[in-house]
mmCIF file of C-alpha atoms in Angstrom:
data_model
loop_
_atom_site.group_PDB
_atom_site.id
_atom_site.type_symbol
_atom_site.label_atom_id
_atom_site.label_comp_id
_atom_site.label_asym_id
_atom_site.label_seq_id
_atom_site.Cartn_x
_atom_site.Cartn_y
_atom_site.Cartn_z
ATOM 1 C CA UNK P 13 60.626 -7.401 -80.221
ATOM 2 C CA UNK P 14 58.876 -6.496 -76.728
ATOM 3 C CA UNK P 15 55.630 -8.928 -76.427
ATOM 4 C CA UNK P 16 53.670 -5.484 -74.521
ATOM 5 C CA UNK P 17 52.398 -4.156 -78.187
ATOM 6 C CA UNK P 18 52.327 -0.220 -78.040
ATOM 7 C CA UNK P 19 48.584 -0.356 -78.809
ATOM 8 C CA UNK P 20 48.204 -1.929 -75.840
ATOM 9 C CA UNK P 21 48.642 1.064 -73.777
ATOM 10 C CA UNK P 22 45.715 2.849 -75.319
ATOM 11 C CA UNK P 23 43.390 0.622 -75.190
ATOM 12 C CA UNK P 24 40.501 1.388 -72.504
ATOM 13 C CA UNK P 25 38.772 -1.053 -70.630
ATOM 14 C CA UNK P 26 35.311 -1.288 -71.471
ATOM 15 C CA UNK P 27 32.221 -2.188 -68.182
ATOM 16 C CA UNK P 28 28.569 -3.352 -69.126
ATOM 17 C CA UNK P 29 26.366 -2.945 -66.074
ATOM 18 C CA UNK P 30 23.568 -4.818 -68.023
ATOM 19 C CA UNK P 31 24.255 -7.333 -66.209
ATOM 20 C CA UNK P 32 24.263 -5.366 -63.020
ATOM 21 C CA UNK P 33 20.574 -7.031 -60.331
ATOM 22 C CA UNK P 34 19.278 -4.110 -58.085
ATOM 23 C CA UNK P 35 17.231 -5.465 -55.415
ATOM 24 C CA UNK P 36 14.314 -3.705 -55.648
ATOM 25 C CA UNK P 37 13.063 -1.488 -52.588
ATOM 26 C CA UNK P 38 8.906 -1.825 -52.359
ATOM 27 C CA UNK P 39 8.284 0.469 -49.270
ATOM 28 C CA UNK P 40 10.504 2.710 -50.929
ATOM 29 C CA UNK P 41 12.534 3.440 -47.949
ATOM 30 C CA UNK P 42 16.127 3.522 -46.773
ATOM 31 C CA UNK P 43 17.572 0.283 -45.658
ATOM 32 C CA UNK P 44 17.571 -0.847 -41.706
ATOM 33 C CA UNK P 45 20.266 -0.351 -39.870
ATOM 34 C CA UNK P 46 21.702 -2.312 -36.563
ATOM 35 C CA UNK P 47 22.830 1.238 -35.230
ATOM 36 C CA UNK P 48 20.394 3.234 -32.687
ATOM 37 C CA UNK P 49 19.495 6.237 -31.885
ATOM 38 C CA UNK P 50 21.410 7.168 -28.222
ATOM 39 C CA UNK P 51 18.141 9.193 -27.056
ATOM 40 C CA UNK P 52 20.164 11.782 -24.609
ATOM 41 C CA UNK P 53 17.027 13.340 -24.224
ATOM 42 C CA UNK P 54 15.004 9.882 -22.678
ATOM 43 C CA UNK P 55 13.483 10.648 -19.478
ATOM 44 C CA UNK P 56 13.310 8.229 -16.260
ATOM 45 C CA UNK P 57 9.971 7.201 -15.350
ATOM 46 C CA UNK P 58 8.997 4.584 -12.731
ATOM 47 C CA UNK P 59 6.893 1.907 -14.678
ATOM 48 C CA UNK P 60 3.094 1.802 -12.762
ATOM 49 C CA UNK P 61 1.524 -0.859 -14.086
ATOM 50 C CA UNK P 62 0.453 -2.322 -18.036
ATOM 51 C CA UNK P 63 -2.519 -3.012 -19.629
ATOM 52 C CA UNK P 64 -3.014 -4.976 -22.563
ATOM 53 C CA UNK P 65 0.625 -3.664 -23.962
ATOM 54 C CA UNK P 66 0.060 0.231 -22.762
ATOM 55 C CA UNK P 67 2.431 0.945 -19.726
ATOM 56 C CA UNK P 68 1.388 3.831 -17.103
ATOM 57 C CA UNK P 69 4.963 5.730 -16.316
ATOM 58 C CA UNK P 70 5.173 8.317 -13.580
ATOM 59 C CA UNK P 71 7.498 11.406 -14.974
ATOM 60 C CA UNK P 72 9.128 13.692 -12.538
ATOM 61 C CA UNK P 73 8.479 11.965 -9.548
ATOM 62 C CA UNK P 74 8.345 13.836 -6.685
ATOM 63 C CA UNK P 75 8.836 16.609 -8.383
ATOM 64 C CA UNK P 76 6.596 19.657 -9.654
ATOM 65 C CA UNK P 77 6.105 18.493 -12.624
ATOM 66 C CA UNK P 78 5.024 14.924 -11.106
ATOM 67 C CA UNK P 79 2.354 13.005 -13.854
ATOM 68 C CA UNK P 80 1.739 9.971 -15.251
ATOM 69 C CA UNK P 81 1.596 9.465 -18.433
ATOM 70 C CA UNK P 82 1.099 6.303 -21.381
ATOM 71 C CA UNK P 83 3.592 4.766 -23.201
ATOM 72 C CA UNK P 84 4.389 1.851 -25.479
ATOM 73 C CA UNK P 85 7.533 -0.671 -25.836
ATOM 74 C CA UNK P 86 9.825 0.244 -28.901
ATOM 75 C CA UNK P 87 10.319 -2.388 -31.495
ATOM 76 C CA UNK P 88 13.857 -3.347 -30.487
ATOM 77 C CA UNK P 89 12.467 -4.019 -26.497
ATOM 78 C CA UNK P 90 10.008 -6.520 -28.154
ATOM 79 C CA UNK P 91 11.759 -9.117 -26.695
ATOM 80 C CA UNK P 92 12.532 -7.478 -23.139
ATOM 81 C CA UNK P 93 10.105 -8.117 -20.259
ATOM 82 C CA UNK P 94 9.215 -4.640 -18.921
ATOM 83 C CA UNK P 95 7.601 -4.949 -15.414
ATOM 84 C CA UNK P 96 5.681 -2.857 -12.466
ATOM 85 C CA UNK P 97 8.649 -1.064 -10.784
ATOM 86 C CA UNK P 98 11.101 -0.875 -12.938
ATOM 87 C CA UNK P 99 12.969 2.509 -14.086
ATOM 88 C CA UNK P 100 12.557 3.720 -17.549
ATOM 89 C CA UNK P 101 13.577 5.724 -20.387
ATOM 90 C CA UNK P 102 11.300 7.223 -21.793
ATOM 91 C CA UNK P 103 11.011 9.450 -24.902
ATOM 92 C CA UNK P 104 8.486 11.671 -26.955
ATOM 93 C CA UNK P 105 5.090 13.035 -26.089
ATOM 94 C CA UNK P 106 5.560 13.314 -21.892
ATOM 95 C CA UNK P 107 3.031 16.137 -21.411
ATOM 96 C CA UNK P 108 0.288 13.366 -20.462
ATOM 97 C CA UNK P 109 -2.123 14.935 -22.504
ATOM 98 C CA UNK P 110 -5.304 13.295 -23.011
ATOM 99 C CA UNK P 111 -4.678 11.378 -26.491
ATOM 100 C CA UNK P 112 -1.051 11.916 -26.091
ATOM 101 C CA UNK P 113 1.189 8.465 -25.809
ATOM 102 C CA UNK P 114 5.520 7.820 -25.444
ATOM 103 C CA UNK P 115 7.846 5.448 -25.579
ATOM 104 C CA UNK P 116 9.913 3.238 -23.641
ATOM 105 C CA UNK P 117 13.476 2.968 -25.391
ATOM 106 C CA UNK P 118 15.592 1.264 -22.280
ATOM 107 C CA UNK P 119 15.041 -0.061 -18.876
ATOM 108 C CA UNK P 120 17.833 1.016 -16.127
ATOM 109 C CA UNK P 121 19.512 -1.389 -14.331
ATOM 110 C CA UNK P 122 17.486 -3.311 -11.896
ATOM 111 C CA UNK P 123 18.337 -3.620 -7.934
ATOM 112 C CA UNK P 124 15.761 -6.797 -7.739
ATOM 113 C CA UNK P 125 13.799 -8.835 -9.601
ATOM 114 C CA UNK P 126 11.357 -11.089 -7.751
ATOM 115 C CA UNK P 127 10.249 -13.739 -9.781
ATOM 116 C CA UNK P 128 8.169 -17.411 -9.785
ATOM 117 C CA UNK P 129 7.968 -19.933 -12.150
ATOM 118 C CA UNK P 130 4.627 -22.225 -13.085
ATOM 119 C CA UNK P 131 5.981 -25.107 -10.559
ATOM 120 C CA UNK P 132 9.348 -26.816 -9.023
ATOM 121 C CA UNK P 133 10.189 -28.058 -12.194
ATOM 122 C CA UNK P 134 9.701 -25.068 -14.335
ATOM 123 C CA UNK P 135 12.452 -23.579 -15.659
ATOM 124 C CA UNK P 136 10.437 -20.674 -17.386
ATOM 125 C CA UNK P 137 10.436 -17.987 -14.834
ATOM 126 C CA UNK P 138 7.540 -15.357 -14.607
ATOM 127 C CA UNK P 139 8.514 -11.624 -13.624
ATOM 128 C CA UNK P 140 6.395 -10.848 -10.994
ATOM 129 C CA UNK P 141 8.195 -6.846 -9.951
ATOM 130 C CA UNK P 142 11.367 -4.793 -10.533
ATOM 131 C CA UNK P 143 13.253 -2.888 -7.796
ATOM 132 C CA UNK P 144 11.283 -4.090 -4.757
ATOM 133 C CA UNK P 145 13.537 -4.040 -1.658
ATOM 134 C CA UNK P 146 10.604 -5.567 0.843
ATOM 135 C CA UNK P 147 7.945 -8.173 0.467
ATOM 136 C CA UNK P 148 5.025 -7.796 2.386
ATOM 137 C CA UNK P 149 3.629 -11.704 2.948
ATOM 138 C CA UNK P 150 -0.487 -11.405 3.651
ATOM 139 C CA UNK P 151 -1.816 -14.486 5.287
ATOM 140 C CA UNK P 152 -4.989 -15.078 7.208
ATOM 141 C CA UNK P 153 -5.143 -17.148 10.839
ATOM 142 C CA UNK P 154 -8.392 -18.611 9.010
ATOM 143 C CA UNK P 155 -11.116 -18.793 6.334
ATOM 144 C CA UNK P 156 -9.266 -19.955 4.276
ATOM 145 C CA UNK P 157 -6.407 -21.781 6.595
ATOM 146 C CA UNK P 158 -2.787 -20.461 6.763
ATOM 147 C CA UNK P 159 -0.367 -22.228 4.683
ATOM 148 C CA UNK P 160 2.740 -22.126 6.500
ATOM 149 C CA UNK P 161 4.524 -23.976 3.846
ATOM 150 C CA UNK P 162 3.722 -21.358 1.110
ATOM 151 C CA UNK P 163 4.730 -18.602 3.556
ATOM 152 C CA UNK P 164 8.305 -20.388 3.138
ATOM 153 C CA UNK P 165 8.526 -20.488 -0.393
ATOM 154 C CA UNK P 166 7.745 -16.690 -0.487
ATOM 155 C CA UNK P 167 10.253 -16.230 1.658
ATOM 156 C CA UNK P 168 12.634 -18.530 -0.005
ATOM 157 C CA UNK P 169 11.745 -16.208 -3.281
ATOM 158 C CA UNK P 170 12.862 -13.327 -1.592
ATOM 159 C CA UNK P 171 15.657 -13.912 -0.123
ATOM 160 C CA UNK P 172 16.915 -14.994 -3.507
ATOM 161 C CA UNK P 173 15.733 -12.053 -4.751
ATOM 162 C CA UNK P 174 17.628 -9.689 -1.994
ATOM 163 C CA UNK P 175 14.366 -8.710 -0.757
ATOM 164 C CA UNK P 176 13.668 -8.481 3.074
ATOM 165 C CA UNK P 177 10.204 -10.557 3.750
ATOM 166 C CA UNK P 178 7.832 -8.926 6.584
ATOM 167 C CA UNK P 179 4.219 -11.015 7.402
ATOM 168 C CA UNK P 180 1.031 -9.948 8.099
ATOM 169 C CA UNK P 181 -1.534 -12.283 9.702
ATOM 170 C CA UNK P 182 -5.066 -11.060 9.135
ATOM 171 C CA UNK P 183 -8.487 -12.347 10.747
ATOM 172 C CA UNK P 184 -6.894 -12.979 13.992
ATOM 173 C CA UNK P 185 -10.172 -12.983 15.447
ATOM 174 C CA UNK P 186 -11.325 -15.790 14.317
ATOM 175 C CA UNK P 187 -8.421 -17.693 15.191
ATOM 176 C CA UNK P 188 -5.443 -17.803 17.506
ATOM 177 C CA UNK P 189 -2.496 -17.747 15.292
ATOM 178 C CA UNK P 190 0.196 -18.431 17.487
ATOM 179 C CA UNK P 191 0.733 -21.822 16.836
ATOM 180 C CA UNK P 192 0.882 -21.310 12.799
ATOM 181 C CA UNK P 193 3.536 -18.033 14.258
ATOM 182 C CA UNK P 194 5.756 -20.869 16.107
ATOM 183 C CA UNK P 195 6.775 -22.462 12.469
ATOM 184 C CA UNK P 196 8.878 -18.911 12.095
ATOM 185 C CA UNK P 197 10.668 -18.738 15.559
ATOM 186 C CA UNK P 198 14.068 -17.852 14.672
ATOM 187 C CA UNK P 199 13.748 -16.384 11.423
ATOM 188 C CA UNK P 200 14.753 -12.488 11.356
ATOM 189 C CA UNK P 201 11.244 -11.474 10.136
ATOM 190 C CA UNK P 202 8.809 -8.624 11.506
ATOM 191 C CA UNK P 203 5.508 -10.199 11.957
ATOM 192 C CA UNK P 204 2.236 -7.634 12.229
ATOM 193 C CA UNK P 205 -1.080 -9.400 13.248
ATOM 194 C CA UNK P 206 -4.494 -7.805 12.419
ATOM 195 C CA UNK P 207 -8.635 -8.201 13.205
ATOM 196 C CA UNK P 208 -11.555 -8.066 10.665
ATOM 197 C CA UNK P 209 -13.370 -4.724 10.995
ATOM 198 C CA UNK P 210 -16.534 -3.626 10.824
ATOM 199 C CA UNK P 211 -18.688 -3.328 7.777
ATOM 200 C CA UNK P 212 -18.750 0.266 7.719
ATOM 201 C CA UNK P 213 -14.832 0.021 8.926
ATOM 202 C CA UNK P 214 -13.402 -2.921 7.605
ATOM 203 C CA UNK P 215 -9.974 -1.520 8.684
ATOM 204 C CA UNK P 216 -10.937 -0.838 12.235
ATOM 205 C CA UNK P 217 -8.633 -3.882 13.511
ATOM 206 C CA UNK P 218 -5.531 -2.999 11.279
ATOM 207 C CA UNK P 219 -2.118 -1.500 12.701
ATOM 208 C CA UNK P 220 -1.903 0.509 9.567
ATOM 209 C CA UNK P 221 0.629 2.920 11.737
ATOM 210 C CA UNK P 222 2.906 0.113 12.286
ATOM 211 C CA UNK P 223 2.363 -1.258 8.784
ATOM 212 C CA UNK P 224 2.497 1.957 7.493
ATOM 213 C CA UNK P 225 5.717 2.989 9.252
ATOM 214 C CA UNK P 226 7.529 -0.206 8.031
ATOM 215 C CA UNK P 227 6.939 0.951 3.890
ATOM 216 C CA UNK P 228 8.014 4.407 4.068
ATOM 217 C CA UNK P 229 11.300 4.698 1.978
ATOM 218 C CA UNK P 230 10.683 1.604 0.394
ATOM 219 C CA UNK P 231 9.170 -0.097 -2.616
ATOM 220 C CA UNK P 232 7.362 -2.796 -0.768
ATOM 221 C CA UNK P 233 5.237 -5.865 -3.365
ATOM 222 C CA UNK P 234 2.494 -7.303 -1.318
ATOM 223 C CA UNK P 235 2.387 -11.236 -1.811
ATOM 224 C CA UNK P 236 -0.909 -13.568 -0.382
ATOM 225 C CA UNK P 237 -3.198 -16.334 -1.372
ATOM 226 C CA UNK P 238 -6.551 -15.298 -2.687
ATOM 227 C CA UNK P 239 -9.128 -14.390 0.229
ATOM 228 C CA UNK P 240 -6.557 -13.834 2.898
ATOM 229 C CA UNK P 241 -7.219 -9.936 3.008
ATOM 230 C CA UNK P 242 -4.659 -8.396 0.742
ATOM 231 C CA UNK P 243 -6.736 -6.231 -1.017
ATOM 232 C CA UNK P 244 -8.566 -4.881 1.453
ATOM 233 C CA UNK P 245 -5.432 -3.888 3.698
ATOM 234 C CA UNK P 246 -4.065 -2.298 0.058
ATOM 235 C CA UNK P 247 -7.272 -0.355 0.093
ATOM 236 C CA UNK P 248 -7.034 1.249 3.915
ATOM 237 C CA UNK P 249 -3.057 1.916 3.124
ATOM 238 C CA UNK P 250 -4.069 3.680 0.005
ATOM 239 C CA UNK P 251 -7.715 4.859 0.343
ATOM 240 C CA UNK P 252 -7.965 5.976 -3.579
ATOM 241 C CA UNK P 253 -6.342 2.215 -4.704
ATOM 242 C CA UNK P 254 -10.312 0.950 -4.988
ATOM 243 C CA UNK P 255 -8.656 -2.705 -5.266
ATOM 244 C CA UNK P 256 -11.977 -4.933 -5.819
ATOM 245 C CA UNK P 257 -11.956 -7.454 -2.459
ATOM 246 C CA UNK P 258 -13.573 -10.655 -2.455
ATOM 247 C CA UNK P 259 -14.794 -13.294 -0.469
ATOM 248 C CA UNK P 260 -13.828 -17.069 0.312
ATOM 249 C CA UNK P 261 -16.153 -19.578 -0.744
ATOM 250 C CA UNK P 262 -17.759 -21.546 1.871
ATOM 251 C CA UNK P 263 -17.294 -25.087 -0.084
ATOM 252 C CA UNK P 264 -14.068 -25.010 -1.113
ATOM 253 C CA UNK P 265 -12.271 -22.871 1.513
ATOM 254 C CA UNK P 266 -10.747 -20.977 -1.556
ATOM 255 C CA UNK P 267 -10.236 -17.566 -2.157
ATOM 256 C CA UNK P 268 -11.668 -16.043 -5.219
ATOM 257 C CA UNK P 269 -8.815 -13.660 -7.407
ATOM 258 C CA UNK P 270 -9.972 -10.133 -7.099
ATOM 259 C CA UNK P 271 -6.858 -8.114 -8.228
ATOM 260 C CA UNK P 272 -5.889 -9.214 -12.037
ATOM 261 C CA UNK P 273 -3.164 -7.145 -12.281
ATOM 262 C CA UNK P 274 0.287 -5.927 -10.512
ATOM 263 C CA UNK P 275 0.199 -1.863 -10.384
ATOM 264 C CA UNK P 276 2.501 0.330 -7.763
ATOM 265 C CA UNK P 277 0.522 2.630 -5.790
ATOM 266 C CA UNK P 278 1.709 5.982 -3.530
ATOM 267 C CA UNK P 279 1.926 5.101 0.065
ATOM 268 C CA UNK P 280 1.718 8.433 1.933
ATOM 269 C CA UNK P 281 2.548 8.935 5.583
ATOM 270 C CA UNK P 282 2.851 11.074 8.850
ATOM 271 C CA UNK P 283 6.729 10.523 8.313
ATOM 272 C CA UNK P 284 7.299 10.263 4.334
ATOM 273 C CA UNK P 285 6.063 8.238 1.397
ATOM 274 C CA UNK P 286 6.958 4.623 0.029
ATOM 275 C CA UNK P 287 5.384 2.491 -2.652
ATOM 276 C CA UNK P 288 2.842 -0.820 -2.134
ATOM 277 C CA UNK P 289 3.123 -2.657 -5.281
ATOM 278 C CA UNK P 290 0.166 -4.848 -4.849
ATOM 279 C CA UNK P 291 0.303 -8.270 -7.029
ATOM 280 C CA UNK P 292 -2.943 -10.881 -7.675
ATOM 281 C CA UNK P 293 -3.668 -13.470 -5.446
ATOM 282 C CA UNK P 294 -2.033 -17.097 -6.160
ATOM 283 C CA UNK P 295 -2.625 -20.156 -4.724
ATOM 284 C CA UNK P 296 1.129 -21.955 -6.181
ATOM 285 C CA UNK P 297 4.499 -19.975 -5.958
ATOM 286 C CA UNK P 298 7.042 -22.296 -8.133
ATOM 287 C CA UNK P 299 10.798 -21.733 -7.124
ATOM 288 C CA UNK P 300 11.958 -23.467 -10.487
ATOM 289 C CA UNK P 301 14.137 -20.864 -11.266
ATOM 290 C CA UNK P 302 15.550 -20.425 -7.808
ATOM 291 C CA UNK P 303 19.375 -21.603 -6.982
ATOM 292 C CA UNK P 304 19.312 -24.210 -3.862
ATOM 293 C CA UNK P 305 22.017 -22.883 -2.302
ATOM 294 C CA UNK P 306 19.709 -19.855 -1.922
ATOM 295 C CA UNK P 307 17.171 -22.056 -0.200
ATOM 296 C CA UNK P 308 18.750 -22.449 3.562
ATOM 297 C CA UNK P 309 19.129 -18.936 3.648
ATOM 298 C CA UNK P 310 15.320 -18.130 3.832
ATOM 299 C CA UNK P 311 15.301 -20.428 7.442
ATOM 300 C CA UNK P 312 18.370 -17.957 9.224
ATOM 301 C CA UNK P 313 18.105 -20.098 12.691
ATOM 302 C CA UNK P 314 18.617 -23.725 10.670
ATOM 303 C CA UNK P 315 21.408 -21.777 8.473
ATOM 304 C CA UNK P 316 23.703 -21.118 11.605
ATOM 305 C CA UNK P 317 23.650 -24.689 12.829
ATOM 306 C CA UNK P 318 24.159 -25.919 9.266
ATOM 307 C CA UNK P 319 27.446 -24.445 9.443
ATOM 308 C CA UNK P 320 28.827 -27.128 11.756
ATOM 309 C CA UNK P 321 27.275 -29.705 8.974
ATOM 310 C CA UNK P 322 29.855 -31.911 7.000
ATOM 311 C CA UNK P 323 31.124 -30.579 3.675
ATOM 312 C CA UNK P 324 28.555 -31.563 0.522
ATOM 313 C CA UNK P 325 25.599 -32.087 3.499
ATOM 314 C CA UNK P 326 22.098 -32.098 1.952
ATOM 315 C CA UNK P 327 20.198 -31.960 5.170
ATOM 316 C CA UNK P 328 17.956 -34.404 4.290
ATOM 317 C CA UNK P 329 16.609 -37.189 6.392
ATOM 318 C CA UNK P 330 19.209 -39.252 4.904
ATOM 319 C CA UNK P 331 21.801 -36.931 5.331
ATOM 320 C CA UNK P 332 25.188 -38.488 7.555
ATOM 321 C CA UNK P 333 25.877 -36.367 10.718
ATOM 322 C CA UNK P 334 23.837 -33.699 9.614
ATOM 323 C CA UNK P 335 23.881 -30.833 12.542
ATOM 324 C CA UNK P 336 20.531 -29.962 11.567
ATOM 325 C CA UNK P 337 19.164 -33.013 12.397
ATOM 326 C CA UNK P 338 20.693 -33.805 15.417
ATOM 327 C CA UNK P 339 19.805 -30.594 16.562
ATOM 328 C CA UNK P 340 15.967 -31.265 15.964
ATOM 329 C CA UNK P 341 16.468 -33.903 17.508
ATOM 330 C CA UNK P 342 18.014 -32.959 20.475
ATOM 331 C CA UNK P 343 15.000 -30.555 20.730
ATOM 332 C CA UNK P 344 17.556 -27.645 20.231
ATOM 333 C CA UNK P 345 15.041 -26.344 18.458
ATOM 334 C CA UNK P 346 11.906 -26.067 20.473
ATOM 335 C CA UNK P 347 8.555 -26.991 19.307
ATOM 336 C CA UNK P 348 8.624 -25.290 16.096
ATOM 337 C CA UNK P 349 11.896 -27.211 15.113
ATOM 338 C CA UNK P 350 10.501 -30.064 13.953
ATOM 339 C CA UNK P 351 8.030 -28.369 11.744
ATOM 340 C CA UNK P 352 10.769 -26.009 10.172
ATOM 341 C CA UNK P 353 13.361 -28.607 9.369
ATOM 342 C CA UNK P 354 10.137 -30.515 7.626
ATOM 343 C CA UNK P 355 9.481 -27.509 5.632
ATOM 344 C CA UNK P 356 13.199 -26.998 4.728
ATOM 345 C CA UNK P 357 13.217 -30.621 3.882
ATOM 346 C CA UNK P 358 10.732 -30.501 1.505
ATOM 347 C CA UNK P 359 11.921 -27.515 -0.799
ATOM 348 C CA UNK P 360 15.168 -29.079 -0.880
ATOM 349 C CA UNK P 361 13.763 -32.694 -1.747
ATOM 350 C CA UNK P 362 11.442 -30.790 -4.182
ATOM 351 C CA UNK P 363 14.866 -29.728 -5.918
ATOM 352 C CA UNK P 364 16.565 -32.881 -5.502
ATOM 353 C CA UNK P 365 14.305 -34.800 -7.444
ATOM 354 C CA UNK P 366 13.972 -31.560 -10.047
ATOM 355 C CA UNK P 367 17.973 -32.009 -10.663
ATOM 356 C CA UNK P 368 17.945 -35.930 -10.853
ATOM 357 C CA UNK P 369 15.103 -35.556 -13.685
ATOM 358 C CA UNK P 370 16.944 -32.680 -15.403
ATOM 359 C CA UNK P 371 20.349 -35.206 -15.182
ATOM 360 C CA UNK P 372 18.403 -38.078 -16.859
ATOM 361 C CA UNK P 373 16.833 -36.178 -19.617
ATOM 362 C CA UNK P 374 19.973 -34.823 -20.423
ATOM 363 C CA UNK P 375 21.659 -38.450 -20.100
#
C-alpha cells in the first residue's frame, strides 16, 4: 500500500488573510520612492545671490530672453550648500512673473569654490562663492591700517582655490603705501592703487579703466576688511549696485560691515562684460580647511628657492638647512624678505600646532 493516499491529491490548500497587518497610509498617498525625476527640461541659471532661503537665478544669460527670476531649493538639495555663482538647474515657472517662483533641482559642476572657515583650527568650512576664477583683494594704505598679513591668507585661500588674486590699495592719499607694497615683491600679482574722491565724486581717484579692463571675461569675488573701500569701488564699477558704504570709526580704527550679503553683479565695459561678485566685509579669514602644502604656493618667489630645501623641510625657524632661510639671510631677498618669510612662517606654524592638537585628541 502507497503511503500518498489518493485523497490526497484533491485536497486544496486553504489561506486565511485574517491574519494579514496593512500598514495604514494617513496622507493617503503613494509611497516615497528613492528614484527621481531626470528633469531633461531643467534650465541653467547662474545663481545671483539668496535671501532668507529664496535664490535670484539669471535665465538665458546673455541672451534675448535674459531675466532673473526666484527660485527655491528642492527637498532632496536640503542638504547641499547652494552659493552666489554657481550654475543651476532650474525647473518650473521661469517666466519671472511677478508672484511667479522655480526650483533648483541640481547644481553643475563647479570650476572653484573659495571658501574660509571660523579660524585656523576650524575644520567647518564656510562657502563663501562658486566658479570665481579671480579675487579682487581691497585694502586701504590707511584709516583703518593695512593688514599685510590678512592680505596673505586671502591669497593663500585662493591659490588653493585655483583662483588668481589681484590687489587694490585704496586711500593712497592719505598714506604712502609703498612700504606695506614691499611685503609682496616677488609674488606674480597685479597691484592697482587708488585716491579718495570727492564728495560729489567719490570715484574721482579710481583707475576704474584699468580695474575695469582686468574683470572683463571673468567672474571676479571682491574680498576686504570692513572700511577699506570695497563697497564704494563696487558702486563706481556698477553704478546701479547701490551697495550701502560706511565709515571707520574714529576709536577703534574699525570698519563698520555695510554689505550683509554676497550677490554677483553685471560688470559692463568699453571691451565686454564680466561679473564682480561682491562679498561682506570680515575682519578674520580662517584657512582651517586649507591643505599646507597649498600654503607656499601663495608666496611664488619663497616657493622657487624652497625647491633647493631638504626633503620633509618645514621652513620654520627651526628648520635644518632650510634654503629659505639662508636665503633671508643672505639678504637674497631684499628688504621685504624678512617680512615675507615671517608671514609664511606664521601660517605654517599656525598649522603646525593645528595638526599636533588634532594628533593628540585623536591619541
Amino acid at each position: 500500500m502507497s503511503w500518498l493516499d489518493d485523497s490526497d491529491e484533491d485536497d486544496e490548500p486553504e489561506f486565511d488573510e485574517t491574519d494579514v497587518r496593512v500598514r495604514p497610509n494617513p496622507k493617503a498617498n503613494r509611497p516615497r520612492t528613492k528614484r527621481r525625476p531626470a528633469h531633461s527640461d531643467a534650465r541653467i541659471a547662474r545663481v545671483l545671490g539668496v535671501d532668507r532661503g529664496r535664490y535670484t537665478v539669471l535665465i538665458d544669460e546673455d541672451g534675448p530672453g535674459e531675466r532673473a527670476i526666484s527660485a527655491v531649493r528642492a527637498r532632496e538639495l536640503r542638504k547641499t550648500p547652494i552659493v552666489t555663482g554657481d550654475r543651476a538647474r532650474v525647473v518650473g515657472d521661469t517666466t519671472g512673473d511677478q508672484g511667479t517662483l522655480s526650483r533648483i533641482v541640481g547644481i553643475e559642476d563647479r570650476t572653484s569654490l573659495l571658501r574660509r572657515s571660523a579660524d585656523d583650527t576650524d575644520q567647518v568650512e564656510r562657502v563663501i562663492v562658486a566658479n570665481a576664477d579671480q579675487m579682487l583683494v581691497v585694502v586701504a594704505a590707511a584709516d583703518p591700517e593695512p593688514r599685510a598679513r590678512l592680505v596673505d591668507r586671502y591669497l593663500v585661500a585662493a591659490l588653493d582655490a585655483g583662483i588668481r588674486p589681484l590687489l587694490v590699495v585704496t586711500k593712497t592719499d592719505l598714506a604712502d603705501p609703498t612700504e606695506f607694497l614691499a611685503h609682496f615683491e616677488g609674488l606674480d600679482l597685479e597691484v592697482f592703487t587708488s585716491a579718495l574722491g570727492t564728495e560729489d565724486d567719490p570715484a574721482a581717484g579710481m583707475p576704474l579703466d584699468r580695474i575695469g579692463a582686468a574683470l572683463i571675461g571673468h567672474s571676479t569675488v571682491f574680498v576686504g576688511h570692513s572700511g577699506v573701500g570695497k563697497s564704494t569701488l563696487v558702486n563706481a564699477l556698477v553704478p546701479e549696485a547701490r551697495r550701502a558704504t560706511g565709515h571707520v570709526n574714529e576709536v577703534t580704527g574699525r570698519g563698520r560691515h555695510t554689505s550683509s550679503s554676497t550677490v554677483s553683479l553685471r560688470y559692463r565695459g568699453d571691451g565686454g562684460n564680466g561679473w564682480v561678485i561682491d562679498t561682506p566685509g570680515v575682519r578674520s579669514f580662517g584657512l582651517g580647511h586649507v591643505d599646507p602644502a597649498n600654503i607656499l604656493r601663495a608666496f611664488t618667489d619663497l616657493a622657487e628657492i624652497a625647491e633647493e630645501c631638504p626633503r620633509g623641510c618645514t621652513h620654520l625657524t627651526d628648520a635644518p638647512d632650510c634654503a629659505i632661510v639662508e636665503a633671508v639671510a643672505d639678504g637674497r631677498l631684499g628688504p621685504g624678505g624678512e617680512a615675507r618669510l615671517d608671514s609664511l612662517q606664521r601660517l605654517l606654524e599656525t598649522f603646525a600646532k593645528r595638526d599636533a592638537t588634532a594628533q593628540r585628541d585623536g591619541a
